[in-house]
Amino acid sequence: MMRRRLIALAALLACGTAAAQDISELYVRGAFNGWGTASPLVAKGNSVYQADILVSPGNHAFKLGTGDWGREWVIDPDKSTSVAPDQAYDIEQQSGPETFLFVRRTGTYRFTVDASTPGKPVLKVARIADAQSANAPDPHAGHREQALQHWPTWDGKQETVRYSTPDATTPLRRYVQSSTMALRDPGPQHVEYAEQEGLPRVRSGNLAFDALFALAGTEMRLNSVSQIKDGNYNGGQAIDCDCFSTGEKWAYVWTRDLSYAADLGLALLDPGRVRNSLDFKLSSWRPEIKPAPQISGTRDGLQIVQDTGSGGSWPVSTDRLTWAFAAEETLRTLPAAERAAFAARALKALSNTIDIDRVAAFDAKTGLYTGEQSYLDWRDQTYASWIPGDLASMASSRALSTNVVYYQALRLAAKLAREHKDAPRAQRYEEWATDLKRAINERLWLKDAGMYSSLTAGHLDDAPLHKFDWLGQALAIITGVADAERAASILAHYPHGPMGAPMIWPQQLGAPIYHNRSIWPFVTAYGLRAAASAGNAAVADAAYESLMRGAAVNLSNMENLEWLSGQPLLLDEKNPSLIGPVINSRRQLWSVGGYLGMVIENVFGVTAQDDGIALRPFVTAKLRRETFGDTDRIALNDLRLHGKRIDVLLRLPAASAVNGHYAVERIVLNGKPVKETVRLAELGETNSIEITLGKLVTGQEQIRRVNADPYVESSVAFGPREPVVASLEQLTSGGVKVGIGAGGNADNVSYSVYRDSKLVASDLKAGDWVDRTGGAASCYALEARFTDSGNVSHHSMPRCVDAGIEIPVTDARVTSNLKPTAADARFTRPHLAAWGQPNDRFSVERIAVTQPGSYRLQVRYHNGANQVNLGVSNGVKWLALKDASGKVVAQGVIQLPHAPLLKTNTPSVYSTPLAAQLKPGSYKLEMTDFFNMSYLESNRSFSGAGGAQPSNRFDIYGVRLLRVNP
């Protein structure tokens, strides 16, 4: 290191003028400016160069580099460093790691490089006078009507939000909203917006409530675009689409984001744009693709697109059928002249997708669908720490949220099939939905927790985990998967922090804030729906407050917030790697949809039905008392549905200090009493609906409250680290000795042992434990539990007593059209490199099975087509096992997802397994093509593997046959 520095210093001393010239070509490039070239170091004279950059709060990595990164200047070429304001640091021309600047509050920072001393350039970073001074004009000045809100903070302080309008009597108001909250992104501490023609308006006597609804409408319009863009598609160039983009920082259309947003509120307000967006997320086969014989459906293969993601996307991730949530709402709200064409297209796409996924992602043994949790798609955040290196185990797990998504999609497909006079198909889907609902309740309900498990472990374990997520619980209630008793239990048991419900429970140690340790407003909105449907006013109140507070103090409907503090960015200077939310965007589409739906559906009670509207307001005593305390009526004006105008007046009873919610006493439509559902034919061109609330309903007030210091990883809010199966030994005296490794946990943890997915021991200490009933075919996994809080870890990676039969590709029984590639520094075993073209062949003959039993067949492989979190190139193939007579005894889809790629000693991993019940004999294994998302036309412009041409290729090292207990 010293020698390198001396050489660099000598070069600078030899040509100081050249060094100054080099400095003049540099840019300050970092996380605060997208690592771009927007901030050049500008010459100020006397060999001094400066760049002034507005920097938001955070621990920001940056470098000094040229536009092409041909030269860099760093403080220390061997390790990352942090700069303190107003301190001078020697720099040298050398590539190296990033430098960090920690910023607590948005401000302008001046980056200065002083190269006036030849060979000794110096970097200094200083905060300069903020652009907003105490003398800045008051944005509310001159406005006739103003209102203040005070929101408590986690640390005993408060944030103040101010609203104003120049004229409260005008039909379309303009608003200014300001906040004392330190905002996530640089910009003014206020925002201006206006009510818009064509969107509904609220008049509640509460200026803040009216304004926040207008803010959500404005943000919906800002997300209504004519072009979308993503750096991974179309060369980063814009794509024409009258669609909804996902948010300020997300300019593309993503299947699940769009679908949940539309279901929550957008489909009611702009069904045409939702329909366009949904259509963008459909794709046919590429023209050159000949589908595998196991794939049914229409010839064009029209299906829903699973976006890029874990392990190369589908079917590691299988929540593409969230599309159905949006489609159903759009079918209810599209003009009649446009509905029929979309209904036919929706049925075709749903049917193809459902039938394909039935082959690729349905586990007949459990009756559940496999795949990642819906939207919780950052592996390090919500899965065991070993999962990113073994995504096949994620692919074979079963998730509550994703299975409820399938349930809803099956119900919609059945309904559309009946509408199109296809009774056999409708009956099939109805039966599948009924069976799936039963399986969810049998397999995922945890009686001891009073909630559904969020997910099971993967293959070789399969046990439901004591992990919980708010979206899955809420969707189970809303869709009717959970009966009334289970719904009440979920709402009473799922924890809520002071700012709302976290997305997962418990939180995960050592992971930054994003899905972990966070509130997502769209999920809160689904929690509100669930609470309203089950009549739990306490949980509904928590959701109302969380949604309103988040939009108020942040001046926008944010993507996510830290769950204990409600901050858009929780700064942790002592643990900068945990700072988050790591990513956060203003006007996030599903947050916008959630807020709009909160007001229209939950407060005013208006929801679209197949042939009309339902009117079921859920006004709690707390909401009436604290938000609408100064009035006895609130109004929603100019809601449009099928060209008809609907005005809703909600008459409120006297405020009560007792908590609960108000029952509907009377509904009047255009002067005539009606029931809570109104058919379209009963609506006129303009409609006045009066809903009178009456009796206070009490009793459903159970809510679980949790609080902790957001800067402390305590057992109150977190689960332990998962333990490890340190050793397995089959004892000659009988049984199996299991080595319980603590996995980094302290002494306040006990351990449980699972054998073949069943709990066989608990309350153990780390060390050896003997399972007297274990045997040669047993597989084990461990679980850790905090002894004080009872919070539980993920399961350990499972280990089986039997090592299995391994057959490498160099074995004479292996046949392929490719020849093995020799081992090298990166890949330490011989392998069939880049196998997987549609016509490639692979088989293994004369596999000798000597003991009858249950077996799992896996391919040992490596897939480096893309990173573990990106792409559309998951390996998806068809595996068949034949007996000596040539009869197929087992067959199905296996997955070979992306795996980490190292410079040296890249590990090989195992595919998802094919299950087989075998007798003693000789068998032949054959692997042929299936398909992945790269076979779809929509991914032709994808920039990575699977774009220009389909990519379903990987390196094969061999196969394994493992005997397990059934």
Coordinates of N, CA and C in Angstrom, one line a residue, residues 335-504:
P335 N -66.5 1.5 -18.9 CA -67.7 1.8 -19.6 C -68.2 0.5 -20.3
A336 N -69.5 0.3 -20.4 CA -70.1 -0.9 -20.9 C -69.6 -1.2 -22.3
A337 N -69.3 -0.2 -23.1 CA -68.9 -0.5 -24.5 C -67.5 -1.0 -24.6
E338 N -66.7 -0.8 -23.5 CA -65.3 -1.3 -23.5 C -65.1 -2.6 -22.7
R339 N -66.1 -2.9 -21.9 CA -66.0 -4.0 -21.0 C -65.8 -5.4 -21.6
A340 N -66.7 -5.6 -22.6 CA -66.8 -7.0 -23.2 C -65.4 -7.4 -23.8
A341 N -64.8 -6.5 -24.5 CA -63.5 -6.9 -25.1 C -62.4 -7.1 -24.1
F342 N -62.4 -6.3 -23.0 CA -61.5 -6.6 -21.9 C -61.8 -7.8 -21.2
A343 N -63.1 -8.1 -21.0 CA -63.4 -9.3 -20.2 C -62.9 -10.6 -21.0
A344 N -63.1 -10.6 -22.3 CA -62.6 -11.7 -23.1 C -61.1 -11.9 -23.0
R345 N -60.4 -10.8 -23.1 CA -59.0 -10.8 -23.1 C -58.5 -11.2 -21.6
A346 N -59.2 -10.7 -20.6 CA -58.8 -11.0 -19.3 C -59.0 -12.5 -19.0
L347 N -60.1 -13.1 -19.5 CA -60.3 -14.5 -19.3 C -59.3 -15.3 -20.0
K348 N -58.9 -15.0 -21.2 CA -57.9 -15.7 -21.9 C -56.5 -15.6 -21.2
A349 N -56.1 -14.4 -20.7 CA -54.8 -14.3 -20.0 C -54.9 -15.0 -18.7
L350 N -56.0 -14.9 -17.9 CA -56.1 -15.5 -16.6 C -56.0 -17.0 -16.8
S351 N -56.8 -17.5 -17.8 CA -56.9 -19.0 -18.0 C -55.5 -19.6 -18.4
N352 N -54.8 -18.9 -19.3 CA -53.5 -19.4 -19.7 C -52.5 -19.4 -18.5
T353 N -52.6 -18.3 -17.8 CA -51.6 -18.2 -16.6 C -51.9 -19.2 -15.6
I354 N -53.2 -19.3 -15.2 CA -53.6 -20.3 -14.2 C -53.2 -21.7 -14.6
D355 N -53.5 -22.1 -15.8 CA -53.2 -23.5 -16.3 C -51.7 -23.7 -16.3
I356 N -50.9 -22.7 -16.8 CA -49.5 -22.9 -16.8 C -48.9 -23.0 -15.4
D357 N -49.4 -22.2 -14.5 CA -48.9 -22.2 -13.1 C -49.3 -23.5 -12.4
R358 N -50.4 -24.0 -12.8 CA -50.9 -25.3 -12.2 C -49.8 -26.4 -12.5
V359 N -49.2 -26.3 -13.6 CA -48.2 -27.3 -14.0 C -46.8 -26.9 -13.3
A360 N -46.5 -25.7 -13.2 CA -45.2 -25.2 -12.8 C -45.0 -24.9 -11.3
A361 N -46.1 -24.6 -10.7 CA -46.0 -24.0 -9.3 C -47.0 -24.6 -8.3
F362 N -47.7 -25.7 -8.7 CA -48.7 -26.2 -7.8 C -48.1 -27.5 -7.1
D363 N -48.2 -27.5 -5.8 CA -47.7 -28.6 -5.0 C -48.9 -29.5 -4.6
A364 N -49.1 -30.6 -5.3 CA -50.2 -31.5 -5.0 C -50.2 -32.0 -3.6
K365 N -49.1 -32.2 -3.0 CA -49.0 -32.8 -1.7 C -49.6 -31.9 -0.7
T366 N -49.4 -30.6 -0.7 CA -49.9 -29.7 0.3 C -51.2 -29.0 -0.2
G367 N -51.4 -29.0 -1.5 CA -52.6 -28.3 -2.1 C -52.3 -26.8 -2.2
L368 N -51.0 -26.4 -2.1 CA -50.7 -25.0 -2.1 C -49.8 -24.7 -3.3
Y369 N -49.7 -23.4 -3.7 CA -48.8 -23.0 -4.8 C -47.5 -22.6 -4.2
T370 N -46.4 -22.8 -4.9 CA -45.1 -22.4 -4.4 C -44.8 -21.0 -4.9
G371 N -43.7 -20.5 -4.3 CA -43.2 -19.2 -4.8 C -43.1 -18.2 -3.6
E372 N -42.4 -17.1 -4.0 CA -42.0 -16.0 -3.1 C -43.3 -15.3 -2.5
Q373 N -43.1 -14.7 -1.4 CA -44.2 -13.9 -0.8 C -44.5 -12.7 -1.8
S374 N -45.8 -12.4 -1.9 CA -46.1 -11.3 -2.8 C -45.6 -10.0 -2.2
Y375 N -44.8 -9.3 -3.1 CA -44.2 -8.0 -2.9 C -43.1 -8.0 -1.9
L376 N -43.0 -8.9 -1.0 CA -41.8 -9.0 -0.1 C -40.7 -9.7 -0.8
D377 N -40.1 -9.1 -1.8 CA -39.3 -9.7 -2.8 C -37.8 -9.3 -2.6
W378 N -37.4 -8.9 -1.5 CA -36.0 -8.6 -1.2 C -35.6 -9.7 -0.2
R379 N -34.9 -10.7 -0.7 CA -34.6 -11.9 0.0 C -34.0 -11.7 1.3
D380 N -33.0 -10.8 1.4 CA -32.3 -10.5 2.7 C -33.2 -9.9 3.7
Q381 N -34.3 -9.4 3.3 CA -35.2 -8.6 4.2 C -36.2 -9.5 5.0
T382 N -36.7 -10.6 4.3 CA -37.8 -11.3 4.9 C -37.6 -12.8 4.8
Y383 N -36.4 -13.3 4.5 CA -36.1 -14.7 4.4 C -34.9 -15.0 5.3
A384 N -34.6 -16.3 5.5 CA -33.4 -16.6 6.2 C -32.2 -16.2 5.5
S385 N -31.1 -15.9 6.3 CA -29.9 -15.4 5.7 C -29.2 -16.3 4.7
W386 N -29.5 -17.6 4.8 CA -28.9 -18.5 3.8 C -29.7 -18.6 2.5
I387 N -30.9 -18.0 2.4 CA -31.7 -18.2 1.3 C -31.2 -17.5 0.0
P388 N -30.5 -16.3 0.1 CA -30.0 -15.7 -1.2 C -29.0 -16.6 -1.9
G389 N -28.4 -17.5 -1.2 CA -27.4 -18.5 -1.8 C -28.1 -19.8 -2.2
D390 N -29.4 -19.9 -1.9 CA -30.1 -21.1 -2.2 C -31.6 -20.8 -2.6
L391 N -31.7 -20.1 -3.7 CA -33.0 -19.6 -4.1 C -34.0 -20.7 -4.5
A392 N -33.5 -21.9 -4.7 CA -34.4 -23.0 -5.0 C -35.3 -23.3 -3.8
S393 N -34.7 -23.1 -2.6 CA -35.5 -23.2 -1.4 C -36.6 -22.2 -1.2
M394 N -36.3 -21.0 -1.7 CA -37.4 -20.0 -1.8 C -38.4 -20.4 -2.8
A395 N -38.0 -20.9 -3.9 CA -38.9 -21.3 -5.0 C -39.9 -22.4 -4.5
S396 N -39.4 -23.3 -3.7 CA -40.3 -24.4 -3.3 C -41.1 -24.1 -2.0
S397 N -40.9 -23.0 -1.4 CA -41.7 -22.6 -0.2 C -43.1 -22.2 -0.7
R398 N -44.0 -22.1 0.3 CA -45.4 -21.7 0.0 C -45.7 -20.5 0.8
A399 N -46.2 -19.4 0.2 CA -46.4 -18.2 0.9 C -47.9 -17.9 1.0
L400 N -48.3 -17.4 2.1 CA -49.8 -17.0 2.4 C -50.3 -16.0 1.4
S401 N -49.6 -14.9 1.2 CA -50.1 -13.8 0.3 C -50.2 -14.3 -1.1
T402 N -49.2 -15.1 -1.6 CA -49.3 -15.5 -3.0 C -50.4 -16.6 -3.1
N403 N -50.6 -17.4 -2.2 CA -51.7 -18.4 -2.3 C -53.1 -17.7 -2.2
V404 N -53.2 -16.7 -1.4 CA -54.5 -15.9 -1.4 C -54.7 -15.2 -2.8
V405 N -53.6 -14.7 -3.4 CA -53.7 -14.2 -4.7 C -54.2 -15.2 -5.7
Y406 N -53.7 -16.4 -5.7 CA -54.2 -17.5 -6.6 C -55.7 -17.7 -6.3
Y407 N -56.1 -17.8 -5.0 CA -57.5 -18.0 -4.7 C -58.4 -16.9 -5.4
Q408 N -58.0 -15.7 -5.2 CA -58.8 -14.6 -5.8 C -58.8 -14.7 -7.4
A409 N -57.7 -15.0 -8.0 CA -57.6 -15.2 -9.4 C -58.5 -16.3 -9.9
L410 N -58.5 -17.4 -9.2 CA -59.3 -18.6 -9.6 C -60.8 -18.2 -9.5
R411 N -61.2 -17.4 -8.5 CA -62.6 -17.0 -8.4 C -63.0 -16.1 -9.5
L412 N -62.1 -15.2 -9.9 CA -62.4 -14.3 -11.0 C -62.5 -15.1 -12.3
A413 N -61.5 -16.0 -12.5 CA -61.5 -16.7 -13.8 C -62.8 -17.6 -13.9
A414 N -63.2 -18.2 -12.8 CA -64.5 -19.0 -12.8 C -65.7 -18.1 -13.1
K415 N -65.7 -16.9 -12.6 CA -66.8 -16.0 -12.8 C -66.8 -15.6 -14.3
L416 N -65.7 -15.3 -14.9 CA -65.6 -14.9 -16.3 C -65.9 -16.1 -17.2
A417 N -65.5 -17.3 -16.8 CA -65.8 -18.4 -17.6 C -67.3 -18.6 -17.7
R418 N -68.0 -18.5 -16.6 CA -69.5 -18.6 -16.6 C -70.1 -17.5 -17.4
E419 N -69.5 -16.3 -17.3 CA -70.1 -15.2 -18.2 C -69.9 -15.5 -19.6
H420 N -68.9 -16.3 -20.0 CA -68.6 -16.6 -21.4 C -69.2 -18.0 -21.7
K421 N -70.1 -18.5 -20.9 CA -70.8 -19.8 -21.2 C -69.9 -21.0 -21.2
D422 N -68.8 -21.0 -20.5 CA -67.9 -22.1 -20.4 C -68.0 -22.7 -19.0
A423 N -69.1 -23.5 -18.9 CA -69.4 -24.1 -17.6 C -68.3 -25.1 -17.1
P424 N -67.8 -26.0 -17.9 CA -66.7 -26.9 -17.4 C -65.5 -26.2 -16.9
R425 N -65.1 -25.2 -17.5 CA -63.9 -24.4 -17.1 C -64.2 -23.7 -15.8
A426 N -65.4 -23.1 -15.7 CA -65.8 -22.4 -14.5 C -65.9 -23.4 -13.3
Q427 N -66.4 -24.5 -13.5 CA -66.5 -25.5 -12.4 C -65.1 -25.9 -12.0
R428 N -64.2 -26.1 -12.9 CA -62.8 -26.6 -12.6 C -62.2 -25.5 -11.7
Y429 N -62.3 -24.3 -12.1 CA -61.6 -23.2 -11.3 C -62.3 -23.0 -10.0
E430 N -63.6 -23.2 -9.9 CA -64.3 -23.1 -8.6 C -63.9 -24.2 -7.7
E431 N -63.7 -25.4 -8.2 CA -63.2 -26.5 -7.4 C -61.8 -26.3 -6.9
W432 N -61.0 -25.8 -7.8 CA -59.6 -25.5 -7.4 C -59.6 -24.4 -6.3
A433 N -60.4 -23.4 -6.4 CA -60.5 -22.3 -5.4 C -60.9 -22.9 -4.1
T434 N -61.9 -23.7 -4.1 CA -62.4 -24.3 -2.8 C -61.4 -25.1 -2.2
D435 N -60.7 -26.0 -3.0 CA -59.6 -26.8 -2.4 C -58.5 -26.0 -1.9
L436 N -58.1 -24.9 -2.6 CA -57.0 -24.0 -2.1 C -57.4 -23.3 -0.8
K437 N -58.6 -22.9 -0.7 CA -59.0 -22.2 0.6 C -58.8 -23.2 1.7
R438 N -59.3 -24.4 1.5 CA -59.1 -25.5 2.5 C -57.7 -25.7 2.9
A439 N -56.8 -25.8 1.9 CA -55.4 -26.1 2.1 C -54.7 -24.9 2.9
I440 N -55.1 -23.7 2.5 CA -54.5 -22.5 3.3 C -54.9 -22.6 4.7
N441 N -56.1 -23.0 5.0 CA -56.5 -23.0 6.4 C -56.0 -24.2 7.1
E442 N -55.8 -25.3 6.4 CA -55.2 -26.5 7.1 C -53.7 -26.4 7.3
R443 N -53.0 -25.8 6.3 CA -51.6 -25.9 6.3 C -50.9 -24.7 6.9
L444 N -51.5 -23.5 6.8 CA -50.8 -22.3 7.2 C -51.4 -21.6 8.5
W445 N -52.5 -22.1 8.9 CA -53.0 -21.5 10.2 C -52.3 -22.0 11.4
L446 N -51.7 -21.1 12.2 CA -51.0 -21.4 13.4 C -51.9 -21.1 14.6
K447 N -52.4 -22.1 15.2 CA -53.4 -21.9 16.3 C -52.7 -21.2 17.5
D448 N -51.4 -21.6 17.8 CA -50.8 -21.0 18.9 C -50.5 -19.5 18.7
A449 N -50.4 -19.0 17.5 CA -50.2 -17.6 17.2 C -51.5 -16.9 16.9
G450 N -52.6 -17.6 16.6 CA -53.8 -16.9 16.2 C -53.7 -16.2 14.9
M451 N -52.8 -16.6 14.1 CA -52.6 -16.0 12.7 C -52.1 -17.0 11.8
Y452 N -52.1 -16.6 10.5 CA -51.6 -17.5 9.5 C -50.1 -17.3 9.4
S453 N -49.4 -18.4 9.2 CA -47.9 -18.3 8.9 C -47.8 -17.6 7.5
S454 N -46.8 -16.7 7.5 CA -46.5 -16.0 6.2 C -46.0 -17.0 5.1
L455 N -45.3 -18.0 5.5 CA -44.7 -18.9 4.6 C -44.2 -20.2 5.2
T456 N -44.1 -21.2 4.4 CA -43.5 -22.4 4.9 C -42.0 -22.4 4.5
A457 N -41.2 -23.3 5.2 CA -39.9 -23.5 4.7 C -39.9 -24.2 3.4
G458 N -38.8 -24.3 2.7 CA -38.7 -24.9 1.4 C -38.6 -26.4 1.5
H459 N -38.2 -27.0 0.4 CA -38.1 -28.5 0.4 C -37.1 -29.0 1.4
L460 N -37.4 -30.2 1.9 CA -36.6 -30.9 2.9 C -37.0 -30.4 4.3
D461 N -37.9 -29.5 4.4 CA -38.3 -29.0 5.7 C -39.9 -28.8 5.6
D462 N -40.4 -27.9 4.9 CA -41.8 -27.7 4.6 C -42.7 -27.2 5.7
A463 N -42.1 -27.0 6.9 CA -42.9 -26.6 8.1 C -43.4 -25.1 7.9
P464 N -44.6 -24.8 8.3 CA -45.0 -23.4 8.4 C -44.2 -22.7 9.4
L465 N -43.7 -21.5 9.1 CA -42.8 -20.7 10.0 C -43.6 -19.8 10.9
H466 N -43.1 -19.5 12.0 CA -43.7 -18.5 12.9 C -43.2 -17.1 12.5
K467 N -43.5 -16.8 11.2 CA -43.3 -15.5 10.6 C -44.6 -15.0 10.0
F468 N -44.8 -13.7 10.1 CA -46.1 -13.2 9.8 C -46.0 -11.9 9.0
D469 N -46.9 -11.6 8.1 CA -46.9 -10.4 7.3 C -48.3 -9.8 7.2
W470 N -48.4 -8.5 7.3 CA -49.7 -7.8 7.3 C -50.5 -7.9 6.0
L471 N -49.8 -7.9 4.9 CA -50.5 -8.0 3.6 C -51.2 -9.4 3.5
G472 N -50.5 -10.5 3.8 CA -51.1 -11.8 3.7 C -52.2 -11.9 4.7
Q473 N -52.1 -11.5 5.9 CA -53.2 -11.6 6.9 C -54.4 -10.8 6.4
A474 N -54.2 -9.6 5.9 CA -55.3 -8.7 5.5 C -56.0 -9.3 4.3
L475 N -55.2 -9.8 3.3 CA -55.8 -10.4 2.1 C -56.6 -11.6 2.4
A476 N -56.2 -12.4 3.4 CA -56.9 -13.6 3.8 C -58.3 -13.2 4.3
I477 N -58.3 -12.1 5.1 CA -59.6 -11.6 5.6 C -60.5 -11.1 4.5
I478 N -59.9 -10.2 3.7 CA -60.7 -9.5 2.7 C -61.3 -10.5 1.7
T479 N -60.6 -11.5 1.3 CA -61.1 -12.5 0.3 C -62.0 -13.5 0.8
G480 N -62.1 -13.6 2.1 CA -62.9 -14.6 2.7 C -62.2 -15.9 3.0
V481 N -60.9 -16.0 2.7 CA -60.2 -17.2 3.1 C -60.3 -17.5 4.6
A482 N -60.2 -16.4 5.4 CA -60.3 -16.5 6.8 C -61.8 -16.3 7.2
D483 N -62.3 -17.2 8.0 CA -63.7 -17.0 8.5 C -63.8 -16.0 9.5
A484 N -64.9 -15.7 10.1 CA -65.1 -14.6 11.0 C -64.3 -14.8 12.3
E485 N -64.2 -16.0 12.7 CA -63.4 -16.3 14.0 C -61.9 -16.1 13.7
R486 N -61.4 -16.6 12.6 CA -60.0 -16.4 12.3 C -59.7 -14.9 12.0
A487 N -60.6 -14.2 11.4 CA -60.4 -12.8 11.1 C -60.3 -12.0 12.4
A488 N -61.2 -12.2 13.3 CA -61.1 -11.6 14.6 C -59.8 -11.9 15.3
S489 N -59.4 -13.1 15.3 CA -58.1 -13.5 15.9 C -56.9 -12.8 15.3
I490 N -56.9 -12.7 14.0 CA -55.8 -12.0 13.3 C -55.7 -10.6 13.7
L491 N -56.8 -9.9 13.7 CA -56.8 -8.5 14.0 C -56.4 -8.2 15.5
A492 N -56.7 -9.2 16.3 CA -56.4 -9.0 17.7 C -54.9 -9.3 18.0
H493 N -54.3 -10.2 17.2 CA -53.0 -10.7 17.5 C -51.8 -10.0 16.7
Y494 N -52.1 -9.5 15.5 CA -51.1 -8.9 14.7 C -50.6 -7.6 15.4
P495 N -49.3 -7.4 15.6 CA -48.8 -6.3 16.4 C -48.9 -4.9 15.7
H496 N -49.1 -3.9 16.4 CA -49.1 -2.5 15.9 C -48.1 -1.7 16.7
G497 N -47.3 -0.9 16.0 CA -46.4 0.0 16.7 C -47.1 1.4 16.9
P498 N -46.5 2.4 17.4 CA -47.1 3.7 17.7 C -47.5 4.4 16.4
M499 N -46.9 4.0 15.2 CA -47.2 4.7 14.0 C -47.9 3.8 13.0
G500 N -48.2 2.5 13.5 CA -49.0 1.6 12.6 C -48.4 0.2 12.6
A501 N -49.0 -0.6 11.8 CA -48.6 -2.0 11.7 C -47.4 -2.2 10.8
P502 N -46.4 -3.0 11.3 CA -45.2 -3.3 10.5 C -45.6 -4.3 9.4
M503 N -44.8 -4.3 8.4 CA -45.1 -5.2 7.2 C -44.8 -6.7 7.6
I504 N -43.8 -6.9 8.4 CA -43.5 -8.3 8.8 C -43.4 -8.3 10.3

